[in-house]
CSV table of C-alpha atoms and ligand atoms in Angstrom, one decimal:
chain,number,residue,atom,x,y,z
A,1,MET,CA,-50.4,72.1,-71.6
A,2,GLY,CA,-47.5,71.6,-69.3
A,3,ALA,CA,-46.0,74.9,-70.4
A,4,VAL,CA,-49.3,76.7,-69.7
A,5,ASP,CA,-49.5,75.2,-66.2
A,6,SER,CA,-46.0,76.2,-65.3
A,7,GLU,CA,-46.7,79.7,-66.4
A,8,GLU,CA,-49.9,79.9,-64.5
A,9,LEU,CA,-48.3,78.6,-61.3
A,10,GLY,CA,-45.2,80.7,-61.8
A,11,ALA,CA,-42.7,77.8,-61.8
A,12,ASP,CA,-40.6,78.4,-64.8
A,13,ARG,CA,-37.4,78.0,-63.0
A,14,CYS,CA,-36.0,75.1,-60.9
A,15,TYR,CA,-36.8,75.6,-57.2
A,16,LYS,CA,-33.4,74.3,-56.3
A,17,CYS,CA,-30.8,75.4,-58.9
A,18,ASP,CA,-32.8,78.1,-60.6
A,19,ALA,CA,-32.2,76.7,-64.1
A,20,ALA,CA,-34.8,77.5,-66.7
A,21,LEU,CA,-37.3,74.7,-67.0
A,22,GLU,CA,-39.0,75.7,-70.3
A,23,GLY,CA,-42.0,73.6,-69.5
A,24,ALA,CA,-40.1,70.5,-68.4
A,25,GLU,CA,-41.3,68.6,-65.3
A,26,MET,CA,-37.8,67.6,-64.4
A,27,CYS,CA,-35.0,70.2,-64.1
A,28,PRO,CA,-32.6,69.8,-67.1
A,29,GLN,CA,-29.8,71.0,-64.8
A,30,CYS,CA,-30.1,69.0,-61.6
A,31,GLY,CA,-32.8,66.5,-62.5
A,32,ARG,CA,-35.2,67.4,-59.7
A,33,LYS,CA,-38.9,66.8,-60.2
A,34,GLN,CA,-40.7,70.2,-60.2
A,35,TYR,CA,-44.1,68.9,-59.5
A,36,ARG,CA,-45.9,66.7,-57.0
A,37,VAL,CA,-49.4,65.4,-57.1
A,38,CYS,CA,-51.6,67.0,-54.4
A,39,TYR,CA,-54.2,65.2,-52.4
A,40,CYS,CA,-56.8,66.8,-54.7
A,41,GLY,CA,-55.2,65.1,-57.7
A,42,GLU,CA,-53.8,68.2,-59.3
A,43,LYS,CA,-50.1,68.7,-60.1
A,44,ILE,CA,-48.6,71.5,-58.1
A,45,PRO,CA,-45.1,72.9,-58.0
A,46,VAL,CA,-42.8,71.3,-55.4
A,47,ALA,CA,-42.0,74.8,-54.0
A,48,ALA,CA,-45.7,75.7,-53.5
A,49,ARG,CA,-46.5,76.1,-49.9
A,50,VAL,CA,-50.2,75.9,-50.4
A,51,CYS,CA,-52.0,74.0,-53.2
A,52,PRO,CA,-53.6,76.6,-55.5
A,53,TYR,CA,-56.5,74.3,-56.3
A,54,CYS,CA,-57.6,72.9,-52.9
A,55,GLY,CA,-55.6,74.9,-50.4
A,56,ALA,CA,-53.8,71.9,-48.8
A,57,ASP,CA,-50.8,72.9,-46.7
A,58,TRP,CA,-47.5,71.7,-48.1
A,59,SER,CA,-45.3,74.0,-46.1
A,60,HIS,CA,-44.1,71.2,-43.7
A,61,SER,CA,-43.3,68.6,-46.4
A,62,HIS,CA,-39.9,67.6,-47.4
A,63,ARG,CA,-39.2,69.0,-50.8
A,64,VAL,CA,-36.7,66.4,-52.0
A,65,ARG,CA,-37.4,62.7,-51.2
A,66,HIS,CA,-34.7,61.2,-53.4
A,67,LYS,CA,-32.0,62.7,-51.0
A,68,SER,CA,-33.0,60.5,-48.1
A,69,ARG,CA,-30.5,60.2,-45.2
A,70,SER,CA,-30.0,56.5,-45.6
A,71,SER,CA,-30.7,55.3,-49.1
A,72,LYS,CA,-28.1,52.6,-48.7
A,73,LEU,CA,-28.6,49.6,-46.5
A,74,ASP,CA,-26.0,49.1,-43.8
A,75,TYR,CA,-25.5,45.4,-44.1
A,76,LYS,CA,-23.2,45.2,-41.1
A,77,LYS,CA,-25.8,46.8,-38.8
A,78,LEU,CA,-28.5,44.6,-40.5
A,79,ALA,CA,-26.5,41.5,-39.8
A,80,ARG,CA,-25.8,42.5,-36.2
A,81,SER,CA,-29.5,43.3,-35.6
A,82,ALA,CA,-30.4,39.9,-37.1
A,83,GLY,CA,-27.8,38.2,-34.9
A,84,LEU,CA,-29.1,39.9,-31.8
A,85,GLY,CA,-32.7,39.0,-32.7
A,86,ALA,CA,-31.7,35.4,-33.3
A,87,LEU,CA,-29.8,35.2,-29.9
A,88,ALA,CA,-32.7,36.8,-28.0
A,89,THR,CA,-35.3,34.5,-29.5
A,90,LEU,CA,-33.0,31.5,-28.9
A,91,VAL,CA,-32.6,32.4,-25.3
A,92,ALA,CA,-36.4,33.0,-24.9
A,93,ALA,CA,-37.1,29.7,-26.6
A,94,GLY,CA,-34.5,27.9,-24.5
A,95,LEU,CA,-36.0,29.3,-21.3
A,96,THR,CA,-39.5,28.3,-22.4
A,97,ASN,CA,-38.3,24.8,-23.2
A,98,ILE,CA,-36.7,24.4,-19.8
A,99,VAL,CA,-39.8,25.6,-18.0
A,100,ILE,CA,-42.1,23.2,-20.0
A,101,THR,CA,-39.7,20.3,-19.5
A,102,SER,CA,-39.5,20.8,-15.8
A,103,ILE,CA,-43.3,21.0,-15.5
A,104,ALA,CA,-43.7,17.8,-17.5
A,105,ARG,CA,-41.2,16.0,-15.4
A,106,ARG,CA,-42.8,17.1,-12.2
A,107,SER,CA,-46.3,16.1,-13.2
A,108,LEU,CA,-45.0,12.8,-14.3
A,109,SER,CA,-43.3,11.9,-11.0
A,110,SER,CA,-46.2,12.9,-8.8
A,111,HIS,CA,-49.6,12.2,-10.5
A,112,GLN,CA,-50.1,11.2,-14.1
A,113,VAL,CA,-52.1,14.3,-14.9
A,114,MET,CA,-52.2,15.4,-18.5
A,115,PRO,CA,-50.9,18.9,-18.8
A,116,SER,CA,-52.9,21.4,-20.9
A,117,SER,CA,-49.8,22.3,-22.9
A,118,PHE,CA,-49.3,20.3,-26.1
A,119,LEU,CA,-45.5,20.6,-25.8
A,120,ALA,CA,-45.6,19.2,-22.3
A,121,ARG,CA,-47.8,16.3,-23.4
A,122,VAL,CA,-45.3,15.5,-26.1
A,123,GLU,CA,-42.6,15.6,-23.5
A,124,LEU,CA,-44.5,13.2,-21.3
A,125,ALA,CA,-45.3,10.9,-24.1
A,126,LEU,CA,-41.6,10.7,-25.1
A,127,GLN,CA,-40.6,10.0,-21.5
A,128,SER,CA,-42.9,7.1,-21.2
A,129,LEU,CA,-41.7,5.8,-24.6
A,130,GLY,CA,-38.1,6.3,-23.4
A,131,GLN,CA,-38.3,3.1,-21.3
A,132,THR,CA,-38.4,1.0,-24.4
A,133,THR,CA,-35.9,0.6,-27.3
A,134,ILE,CA,-38.4,2.3,-29.6
A,135,GLY,CA,-38.4,5.1,-27.1
A,136,ALA,CA,-34.6,5.4,-27.5
A,137,MET,CA,-35.1,5.7,-31.2
A,138,GLN,CA,-37.8,8.2,-30.7
A,139,ARG,CA,-35.5,10.2,-28.5
A,140,ALA,CA,-32.8,10.2,-31.2
A,141,ILE,CA,-35.4,11.4,-33.7
A,142,ASP,CA,-36.5,14.0,-31.2
A,143,MET,CA,-32.9,15.2,-30.8
A,144,GLY,CA,-32.7,15.8,-34.6
A,145,ALA,CA,-36.1,17.4,-34.6
A,146,SER,CA,-35.1,19.8,-31.8
A,147,LEU,CA,-32.0,20.8,-33.8
A,148,VAL,CA,-34.3,21.6,-36.7
A,149,TRP,CA,-36.4,23.7,-34.3
A,150,VAL,CA,-33.3,25.5,-33.1
A,151,PHE,CA,-32.6,26.5,-36.7
A,152,ILE,CA,-36.1,27.6,-37.2
A,153,VAL,CA,-36.0,29.6,-34.0
A,154,ILE,CA,-32.7,31.2,-35.1
A,155,LEU,CA,-34.2,32.1,-38.5
A,156,ILE,CA,-37.3,33.6,-37.0
A,157,GLY,CA,-35.2,35.6,-34.6
A,158,ALA,CA,-32.9,36.8,-37.3
A,159,GLY,CA,-35.9,37.8,-39.4
A,160,LEU,CA,-37.3,39.8,-36.5
A,161,GLY,CA,-34.0,41.4,-35.8
A,162,ALA,CA,-33.6,42.4,-39.5
A,163,VAL,CA,-37.1,43.8,-39.6
A,164,THR,CA,-36.5,45.8,-36.4
A,165,TYR,CA,-33.3,47.2,-37.9
A,166,LEU,CA,-35.1,48.1,-41.2
A,167,ALA,CA,-37.9,49.8,-39.3
A,168,ARG,CA,-35.6,51.7,-37.1
A,169,SER,CA,-33.4,52.9,-40.0
A,170,GLY,CA,-36.5,54.2,-41.7
A,171,PHE,CA,-36.2,51.8,-44.6
A,172,ILE,CA,-39.7,50.5,-44.2
A,173,ARG,CA,-41.3,53.6,-42.6
A,174,ARG,CA,-40.3,55.7,-45.6
A,175,ARG,CA,-42.8,53.9,-47.8
A,176,ARG,CA,-45.6,54.8,-45.5
A,177,SER,CA,-44.4,58.4,-44.8
A,178,ARG,CA,-46.7,59.8,-47.4
A,179,SER,CA,-49.9,58.4,-45.9
A,180,THR,CA,-48.9,59.4,-42.4
A,181,HIS,CA,-48.1,62.9,-43.6
A,182,LYS,CA,-51.5,63.0,-45.3
A,183,ARG,CA,-53.2,62.2,-42.0
A,184,ARG,CA,-51.2,64.7,-40.1
A,185,THR,CA,-51.9,67.5,-42.5
A,186,ARG,CA,-55.6,66.8,-42.5
A,187,ALA,CA,-55.7,66.8,-38.7
A,188,GLU,CA,-54.2,70.3,-38.6
B,1,LIG,ZN1,-32.5,72.2,-60.9
B,2,LIG,ZN1,-54.6,70.3,-54.0
């Protein structure tokens, strides 16, 4: 069946190295796949510009997907991206914390109005507790808790940075490229 198909479609030689295929779907010489599955579900030669079954336009598609520009992960760049993400998130979290703390302090000194922010409420609560010895203990616990938060923030930032790098390097996008191409081809 495979041999008949290749004869019908005229693909009896590798599109790349011109080696005789003899009905094989992979080139015995260079190992390239000679067929792809079209949108219509039929197997068509990789070199075919138009699907002989449904007429889909394949002329703009990349013929060889295995030979992608960056199949290897650049761990140095990944680490740097993760580090930058962690730093940026840490700075943003620090600024947010400073703002919330200052707001909480201000509202405490003037009127005892409960702020809408939960974090600020916690801040206020800890401040009023701080006048007692239990409050001092609470503060110590809070210090530890805030350290844990710093680590969590760093982790989140590093994760975001890593994802940003992966997306930019095309490592994630490559998986979706087939579907985006499909949409583009249909729109044409
Ligand atoms: Zn070949
Ligand atoms: Zn087709």
